[in-house]
Structure formats: structure tokens, C-alpha cells
XYZ file of C-alpha atoms in Angstrom:
441
model
C 0.657 -20.531 5.196
C -2.699 -20.262 3.495
C -3.031 -22.414 0.373
C 0.694 -23.233 0.327
C 0.415 -25.060 3.665
C -2.964 -26.624 2.911
C -1.777 -28.722 -0.001
C -2.281 -31.961 1.851
C -5.795 -31.099 2.963
C -8.902 -32.755 1.586
C -11.569 -30.169 0.964
C -13.430 -32.056 -1.727
C -16.328 -32.940 0.556
C -16.922 -29.335 1.552
C -19.375 -27.424 -0.575
C -17.972 -24.019 -1.378
C -20.723 -23.389 -3.895
C -23.598 -23.608 -1.434
C -21.881 -21.327 1.079
C -20.046 -18.730 -0.988
C -21.252 -18.791 -4.583
C -24.849 -17.665 -4.290
C -25.816 -16.085 -7.639
C -27.022 -12.696 -6.382
C -24.106 -12.288 -3.994
C -21.622 -13.355 -6.661
C -22.963 -10.780 -9.103
C -22.787 -7.996 -6.520
C -19.210 -8.829 -5.595
C -18.220 -9.091 -9.251
C -19.521 -5.550 -9.774
C -17.486 -4.341 -6.793
C -14.423 -6.052 -8.269
C -14.892 -4.254 -11.576
C -15.176 -0.902 -9.798
C -12.546 -1.257 -7.064
C -9.976 -3.808 -8.267
C -9.935 -4.146 -12.063
C -8.775 -0.527 -12.672
C -5.693 -1.239 -10.521
C -4.965 -4.923 -11.146
C -5.492 -5.869 -14.800
C -4.875 -9.583 -14.314
C -8.176 -10.705 -15.811
C -9.923 -10.276 -19.134
C -13.097 -8.739 -17.773
C -15.406 -9.707 -20.705
C -14.367 -13.366 -20.377
C -14.858 -13.400 -16.615
C -18.247 -11.720 -17.087
C -19.332 -14.781 -19.067
C -17.794 -17.079 -16.469
C -19.641 -15.396 -13.602
C -22.930 -15.645 -15.475
C -22.386 -19.337 -16.209
C -21.408 -20.020 -12.604
C -24.562 -18.217 -11.469
C -26.565 -20.572 -13.664
C -24.492 -23.564 -12.532
C -23.234 -24.137 -16.094
C -19.941 -25.993 -16.465
C -18.914 -25.904 -12.775
C -15.164 -26.423 -12.624
C -12.621 -26.197 -9.734
C -10.392 -23.751 -11.659
C -13.258 -21.370 -12.425
C -14.528 -21.741 -8.869
C -11.116 -20.733 -7.489
C -10.960 -17.696 -9.753
C -14.438 -16.457 -8.893
C -13.832 -16.932 -5.173
C -10.594 -14.953 -5.494
C -12.607 -12.202 -7.213
C -15.125 -12.263 -4.358
C -12.351 -12.101 -1.751
C -10.705 -9.183 -3.562
C -14.004 -7.319 -3.639
C -14.580 -7.822 0.083
C -11.177 -6.510 1.184
C -11.714 -3.302 -0.812
C -15.071 -2.216 0.607
C -15.640 -0.176 3.780
C -16.704 -2.261 6.807
C -20.173 -0.697 6.861
C -20.895 -2.051 3.354
C -19.795 -5.584 4.077
C -22.859 -6.634 6.050
C -25.161 -5.446 3.285
C -23.211 -7.304 0.610
C -22.458 -10.664 2.245
C -24.316 -10.659 5.551
C -21.138 -10.767 7.666
C -19.088 -8.175 9.496
C -15.900 -7.183 7.720
C -13.319 -9.226 9.629
C -15.498 -12.339 9.628
C -16.133 -12.003 5.897
C -12.430 -11.590 5.120
C -11.488 -14.641 7.197
C -14.308 -16.704 5.750
C -13.596 -15.919 2.117
C -9.843 -16.244 2.649
C -10.406 -19.811 3.812
C -12.750 -20.419 0.887
C -10.101 -19.317 -1.634
C -7.573 -21.513 0.186
C -9.832 -24.499 -0.171
C -10.706 -23.756 -3.775
C -7.029 -23.543 -4.779
C -6.380 -26.913 -3.186
C -9.411 -28.405 -4.948
C -8.054 -27.025 -8.225
C -4.686 -28.734 -7.536
C -2.848 -25.422 -7.627
C 0.717 -26.741 -7.581
C 0.258 -29.102 -10.536
C -2.435 -27.277 -12.484
C -1.733 -26.078 -16.005
C -4.913 -23.973 -16.002
C -4.121 -20.263 -16.162
C -7.323 -19.457 -14.230
C -5.895 -21.131 -11.127
C -2.706 -19.088 -11.316
C -4.707 -15.888 -11.907
C -6.771 -16.713 -8.829
C -3.660 -17.124 -6.666
C -2.114 -13.858 -7.903
C -5.273 -11.813 -7.288
C -5.671 -13.474 -3.898
C -2.139 -12.629 -2.731
C -2.057 -9.085 -4.134
C -5.232 -8.318 -2.183
C -4.265 -10.361 0.879
C -1.283 -8.030 1.363
C -3.796 -5.426 2.478
C -5.547 -7.552 5.105
C -3.261 -10.523 5.727
C 0.084 -11.484 7.212
C 2.718 -9.859 4.984
C 5.329 -12.504 5.786
C 3.042 -15.365 4.799
C 2.070 -13.578 1.581
C 5.783 -13.168 0.840
C 6.400 -16.890 1.348
C 3.362 -17.899 -0.716
C 4.437 -15.554 -3.527
C 7.539 -17.726 -3.976
C 5.271 -20.691 -4.639
C 3.369 -18.644 -7.223
C 6.608 -17.868 -9.066
C 7.444 -21.582 -9.281
C 3.962 -22.503 -10.451
C 4.139 -19.773 -13.114
C 7.428 -21.222 -14.331
C 5.815 -24.663 -14.353
C 3.093 -23.289 -16.619
C 5.665 -21.563 -18.831
C 4.268 -18.081 -18.171
C 7.842 -16.780 -17.926
C 8.261 -17.453 -21.663
C 6.692 -15.032 -24.118
C 3.658 -16.543 -25.814
C 4.481 -15.108 -29.212
C 7.765 -17.045 -29.243
C 5.796 -20.174 -28.358
C 3.403 -19.657 -31.273
C 0.407 -18.746 -29.104
C -2.394 -16.457 -30.251
C -2.110 -12.678 -29.756
C -4.819 -12.822 -27.079
C -3.221 -15.650 -25.091
C 0.207 -14.071 -25.412
C -1.047 -10.747 -24.112
C -2.962 -12.248 -21.170
C 0.114 -14.272 -20.177
C 2.196 -11.072 -20.260
C -0.274 -9.340 -17.979
C -0.208 -12.259 -15.577
C 3.581 -12.672 -15.520
C 4.255 -8.999 -14.876
C 1.694 -8.906 -12.090
C 3.666 -11.798 -10.579
C 6.841 -9.693 -10.943
C 5.041 -6.851 -9.150
C 3.863 -9.216 -6.407
C 7.409 -10.497 -5.945
C 8.777 -6.964 -5.773
C 6.311 -5.541 -3.248
C 6.496 -8.626 -1.027
C 10.295 -8.471 -1.063
C 10.181 -4.784 -0.153
C 7.841 -5.633 2.731
C 10.407 -8.059 4.132
C 13.571 -6.193 3.175
C 14.821 -9.060 0.970
C 15.971 -9.494 -2.616
C 13.370 -10.473 -5.192
C 13.037 -14.092 -6.208
C 12.613 -13.112 -9.869
C 15.806 -11.830 -11.449
C 16.703 -10.734 -14.986
C 17.667 -13.620 -17.231
C 15.011 -15.882 -15.710
C 12.373 -14.952 -18.285
C 11.756 -13.444 -21.707
C 8.102 -12.472 -21.342
C 7.629 -9.008 -22.818
C 5.819 -6.152 -21.157
C 2.115 -5.961 -22.077
C 0.998 -3.563 -24.770
C -0.793 -0.387 -23.684
C -4.218 -1.674 -24.733
C -7.459 -1.827 -22.764
C -8.541 -5.337 -21.848
C -11.947 -4.646 -23.385
C -10.200 -4.252 -26.768
C -8.714 -7.750 -26.552
C -10.655 -10.710 -27.913
C -9.799 -14.446 -27.949
C -10.543 -14.645 -31.676
C -8.316 -11.742 -32.772
C -5.501 -12.488 -35.198
C -3.461 -9.395 -34.319
C -3.373 -6.846 -31.526
C -4.903 -3.394 -32.006
C -2.534 -0.391 -32.009
C -1.216 0.717 -28.649
C -2.877 3.758 -27.081
C -1.068 6.933 -26.082
C -3.193 7.732 -23.042
C -4.300 5.698 -20.048
C -5.597 2.126 -20.319
C -6.354 -0.483 -17.682
C -2.775 -1.811 -18.011
C -0.885 1.515 -18.016
C -0.204 1.481 -14.274
C 1.323 -2.000 -14.434
C 3.456 -1.142 -17.480
C 4.939 1.885 -15.714
C 5.461 0.006 -12.441
C 7.236 -2.836 -14.219
C 9.328 -0.452 -16.276
C 10.501 1.033 -12.970
C 11.195 -2.428 -11.570
C 13.248 -3.359 -14.642
C 15.300 -0.171 -14.684
C 15.673 0.738 -11.022
C 14.996 -2.266 -8.805
C 16.559 -5.111 -10.747
C 20.164 -5.332 -11.924
C 20.702 -3.939 -15.405
C 18.794 -6.207 -17.807
C 20.439 -4.644 -20.834
C 23.705 -6.357 -19.897
C 22.221 -9.814 -20.084
C 21.304 -9.867 -16.416
C 24.761 -8.899 -15.192
C 24.691 -6.897 -11.977
C 24.746 -3.181 -12.517
C 28.191 -1.820 -11.785
C 26.696 1.500 -10.742
C 26.642 1.756 -6.959
C 23.399 2.334 -5.109
C 24.773 5.638 -3.877
C 25.117 6.982 -7.428
C 21.691 6.100 -8.758
C 20.101 9.546 -8.560
C 20.849 10.394 -12.223
C 19.381 7.054 -13.342
C 16.173 7.675 -11.377
C 15.922 11.125 -12.978
C 16.466 9.680 -16.460
C 13.790 7.021 -15.993
C 11.375 9.578 -14.524
C 11.842 11.882 -17.517
C 11.288 9.036 -19.983
C 8.112 7.909 -18.207
C 6.920 11.510 -18.089
C 7.301 11.841 -21.855
C 5.778 8.478 -22.721
C 2.971 8.152 -20.188
C 2.550 10.648 -17.378
C 2.031 13.765 -19.503
C -0.812 11.969 -21.285
C -2.747 11.209 -18.101
C -5.789 13.366 -17.399
C -5.609 14.082 -13.673
C -9.195 15.388 -13.757
C -10.237 11.752 -14.186
C -10.014 10.187 -10.688
C -8.443 6.856 -11.651
C -5.841 8.564 -13.816
C -5.022 10.903 -10.934
C -4.413 7.781 -8.834
C -2.112 6.346 -11.513
C -0.115 9.572 -11.655
C 0.151 9.823 -7.870
C 1.273 6.212 -7.390
C 3.983 6.542 -10.035
C 5.250 9.946 -8.950
C 5.394 8.815 -5.308
C 7.225 5.644 -6.314
C 9.814 7.636 -8.251
C 10.162 10.139 -5.396
C 10.748 7.300 -2.958
C 13.464 5.781 -5.155
C 15.168 9.145 -5.694
C 15.163 9.905 -1.964
C 16.437 6.413 -1.167
C 19.339 6.896 -3.600
C 19.963 10.389 -2.239
C 19.960 9.188 1.376
C 22.367 6.334 0.573
C 24.627 8.780 -1.205
C 24.669 11.013 1.873
C 25.186 8.033 4.175
C 28.137 6.819 2.100
C 30.096 9.902 3.160
C 31.614 10.053 6.636
C 30.067 13.454 7.158
C 27.650 15.812 5.454
C 30.455 18.279 4.818
C 30.535 17.406 1.131
C 26.910 18.466 0.739
C 25.610 21.985 0.487
C 22.927 22.922 2.953
C 20.694 23.799 0.015
C 20.963 20.231 -1.344
C 20.099 18.773 2.059
C 17.183 21.180 2.448
C 15.833 20.349 -1.016
C 15.860 16.618 -0.244
C 14.214 17.201 3.138
C 11.453 19.323 1.642
C 10.905 16.784 -1.142
C 10.548 13.993 1.416
C 7.987 15.936 3.437
C 5.991 16.744 0.300
C 6.086 13.057 -0.678
C 4.505 12.035 2.629
C 1.914 14.819 2.401
C 0.855 13.578 -1.036
C 0.821 10.019 0.298
C -1.617 11.098 3.007
C -3.742 12.837 0.380
C -3.775 9.679 -1.747
C -4.984 7.697 1.263
C -7.709 10.143 2.276
C -9.021 11.716 -0.941
C -12.781 11.046 -0.996
C -13.143 11.030 -4.781
C -10.684 8.124 -5.070
C -11.525 6.295 -1.848
C -12.559 3.085 -3.660
C -8.909 2.596 -4.725
C -7.280 3.672 -1.466
C -6.974 0.038 -0.353
C -4.138 -0.603 -2.825
C -2.521 2.787 -2.319
C -2.225 2.047 1.398
C -0.214 -1.113 0.722
C 2.633 1.001 -0.703
C 4.366 2.050 2.502
C 6.761 4.994 2.336
C 9.083 3.412 4.910
C 12.345 4.845 3.580
C 10.953 8.326 3.079
C 9.666 8.483 6.647
C 12.999 7.143 7.917
C 14.825 9.852 5.948
C 12.655 12.588 7.482
C 13.118 11.217 11.002
C 16.889 11.011 10.578
C 16.939 14.613 9.364
C 14.757 15.763 12.257
C 17.311 14.405 14.703
C 19.966 16.646 13.115
C 17.913 19.790 12.564
C 16.950 22.532 15.017
C 13.412 23.127 16.175
C 11.778 25.410 13.610
C 8.346 25.863 12.066
C 9.544 23.719 9.150
C 10.709 20.820 11.336
C 7.574 21.073 13.485
C 5.501 20.671 10.325
C 7.630 17.737 9.168
C 7.139 16.040 12.540
C 3.373 16.514 12.264
C 3.445 14.934 8.797
C 5.334 11.798 9.847
C 3.244 11.338 12.998
C 0.095 11.656 10.880
C 1.188 8.945 8.421
C 2.162 6.746 11.373
C -1.281 7.339 12.893
C -2.897 6.329 9.603
C -0.869 3.119 9.443
C -2.001 2.205 12.950
C -5.616 3.214 12.311
C -5.859 1.142 9.139
C -5.158 -1.967 11.170
C -3.423 -3.633 8.241
C -0.540 -5.928 9.215
C 2.769 -4.244 8.558
C 6.144 -5.830 7.973
C 7.828 -6.613 11.286
C 11.178 -6.284 9.508
C 10.560 -2.580 8.883
C 7.963 -1.668 11.508
C 10.174 -2.257 14.556
C 13.184 -0.217 13.393
C 10.880 2.604 12.300
C 9.141 2.618 15.669
C 12.499 2.870 17.425
C 13.490 5.729 15.129
C 10.187 7.507 15.877
C 10.884 7.185 19.614
C 14.455 8.407 19.212
C 13.319 11.414 17.185
C 10.612 12.269 19.714
C 13.170 12.126 22.522
C 15.670 14.231 20.587
C 13.078 16.883 19.784
C 11.818 16.893 23.368
C 15.344 17.401 24.698
C 15.853 20.337 22.342
C 12.579 21.882 23.525
C 13.038 20.941 27.184
C 9.718 19.069 27.361
C 8.401 15.536 27.784
C 8.704 13.336 24.635
C 4.923 12.819 24.648
C 4.401 16.556 24.413
C 6.389 16.710 21.159
C 3.868 14.653 19.204
C 2.347 16.447 16.245
C -1.282 17.004 15.518
C -3.363 17.000 12.397
C -1.559 17.823 9.143
C -2.750 21.001 7.430
């Protein structure tokens, strides 16, 4: 299970530095990380790591914790680049490079004594590693390893707010960024496997990070600068974690007590949260700036997914659809199709291709399932033909990407795809294979 199963190994005689930490290569991969990863995952204080990378390049103060962090940065960079760039950067084909650097991070975490370490760099390394490994690794193993990360974070006290512990503003803020990335990791891994999250309200008191760029933080500062209104490198995480707190976890405002509101009646809550986030953050994003367009798309698609999930459960909680107007059903169906079309655009947009790797890890399983279920009940029309083309296109993309998908959700979805194809074929009087869609327009 990657580093979690390698804890008994002895890697101390193996030289990671000679093989993986060549100065020129390290600098190139660090630049890729800053371009492709840092705008999406604000785990690290980039100015501090810049110094660390330079010192490692000059072999100054070599340390297992720093080595683990830099190797995690290198691994993250490699999984985000197109295969044709990998050979030029590290001299290996893409799959070989990913496997090689994955093992190197494994070894480095063991050398740094991950389980017992009180060094925040080691925990940062593990979090970056797993968030990026979701894209190119076994989702079930990442899910299991994420549970270990949660326990290690608790062992380091990251689940307690640094300000309450008397820590400096800088340390407090970096711990907040780290803890909430761990919450995000726990959430997405749990969604992959269809399980509850390990982290629950009441387990922690770490506050959300402030909306401040990492470049404006400094270890010597005595107070934090004012929060910004527009986008910063942490805005995406703040919004994602606000959504987790309000919509995915039980109601935190009641001291962690489980929300009495049923899942089937959560549509108004999703709408309320969406409106609040629109007022506070989304309206201030400049969608002409590529990375801010990505932020807006990720958040709007997340909210759409949650609204459709609540809507579908509400429909499913009734014995029949008789209590629903056809207009309401049609609106939900059209919204679901539009959600998948924008998901495809997010995956394929050339101007934001360097960040597509993370976008592709957010699978719209429930939205696709909703569309397929509706297609089984709807007649053959131009609208349903288009919807079928959209879902077959996203399925084709998932297969083409080659990224491991959750078995828990992949198998039922595949069966639903086959059932829908058969149902549509029967309605049209043709072979199921002939009902497959083509390219989405």
C-alpha cells in the first residue's frame, strides 16, 4: 500500500539523491510544479520551498524530511505533464517515470520516519503525494493511505488551530492550509470508494485559511495581511472546504450533531450555499484569466453535482414521479446534460490544459447516472440523442485517460450504460452497438 505498507522496509542504504535529485532535473521539475500544481494545491509556501530546492541542489543541509518533500514535488510535477514532455524532462517514458518516482517518494517517506515524525514537511510530502497519486494510482490504496495521513496529522496536532496553541501567524496559517487539504483528500477519496469520510465535525478546531496569497505570507510576520476579495492561491481550497463543511459533513453548527434534514430535502441548502459563495467569491473571479476560469468551473460543477444528487434522491424517495411536474424533471435533465458538457470542456480546453490533470480526478459519477436513468424513461428525441452522445463522450474520455477509476462506482455505472444502450436500441429497433453516440458538438 505504498508508503503505508513499506514501514518495515530498510531503504537507508539506497541513494535517492544520486538517482532522483540531480540539480538541473530538480529545478526543472520544481518549475513545472509551480506552473501545474501550486495554483491548484496550495499546500506549500512556495518562497520557502524555493530556498529548500536551491539548498538541496547545492547539497546544503541534506535532510530526510526535505528530501521526501522535494521528491513529492518532483512526483507531482511528473504526473501533470503530457507523456511527450516526460522524456525531455527526466529521460524516461511517462509510465516508467511515474512508477520510478512513486517508489522514490515511498522510500523517502520511510527514511523520514513518516508515522512518528513531527516534521510538517514530511506530512506535506505525503499529502501532495496522495492528492497527485489519485490521478495515476490505485484509488483504493490512496483511500487507505489517506487514513494513515489523518492519524499522523492528529499526532502532529495539525487538527488544532495554531493560534489557540500560541503559534506564529505564519505557522498557524500553513497548518490550516495543510489540515484542510487533508480534509479535501479524505473527502475525495471517500467519494471514490462510496464511503463516509474519516474526518467528522467535532474532531478538530482548525480554522479555514485566510484568503491570502502564499507569497504574501512570511515566517517573520507578526500578523497576517488583510484578506483579499478576489482570487488567491488558496481561494479554491477555501470554497471547496466551505462546501464540504456545509453540504458533505453533518451540520457543524450544532456541535457535530447529525443534520436532521434528510438527504432528499437538501436542494434548498445547496442553493443557499451556492448563493453565498457566489456573493463572497465567485462573482469576484475574472474568468478571462485561465486559472480563475478553472476555479469557477470546478466550483460550479461541484455545486451542480450536489444539487442534482439531492434532486435525484428527492425524486427517488417518491414511489412514482407523479408528484413532479414534467417541467421540473426536464429542467433537472437539461441541467445534468449541461453539467457534463462543461465537464468535458474543462477536460479539453487547450488554454487550461496544464491543470486538466486535477479536473479529471473529479468524476461526475452521480450526474452521469442521473442522465442514464432518465434516458431509460424518456422517448427517443433529438434531446435524448444529444444527451446520450454527451454521456458516451465523457465515458470515452475516462477510458482514454487511462487513470484508474473506483471499482465501487465504475462497475455499476458500466452496467447502467449497457442497460441504457439496450433500452434505447429496443425503442429504435436496432442493435445496442448502433445506439452509441458520436462526438459531442
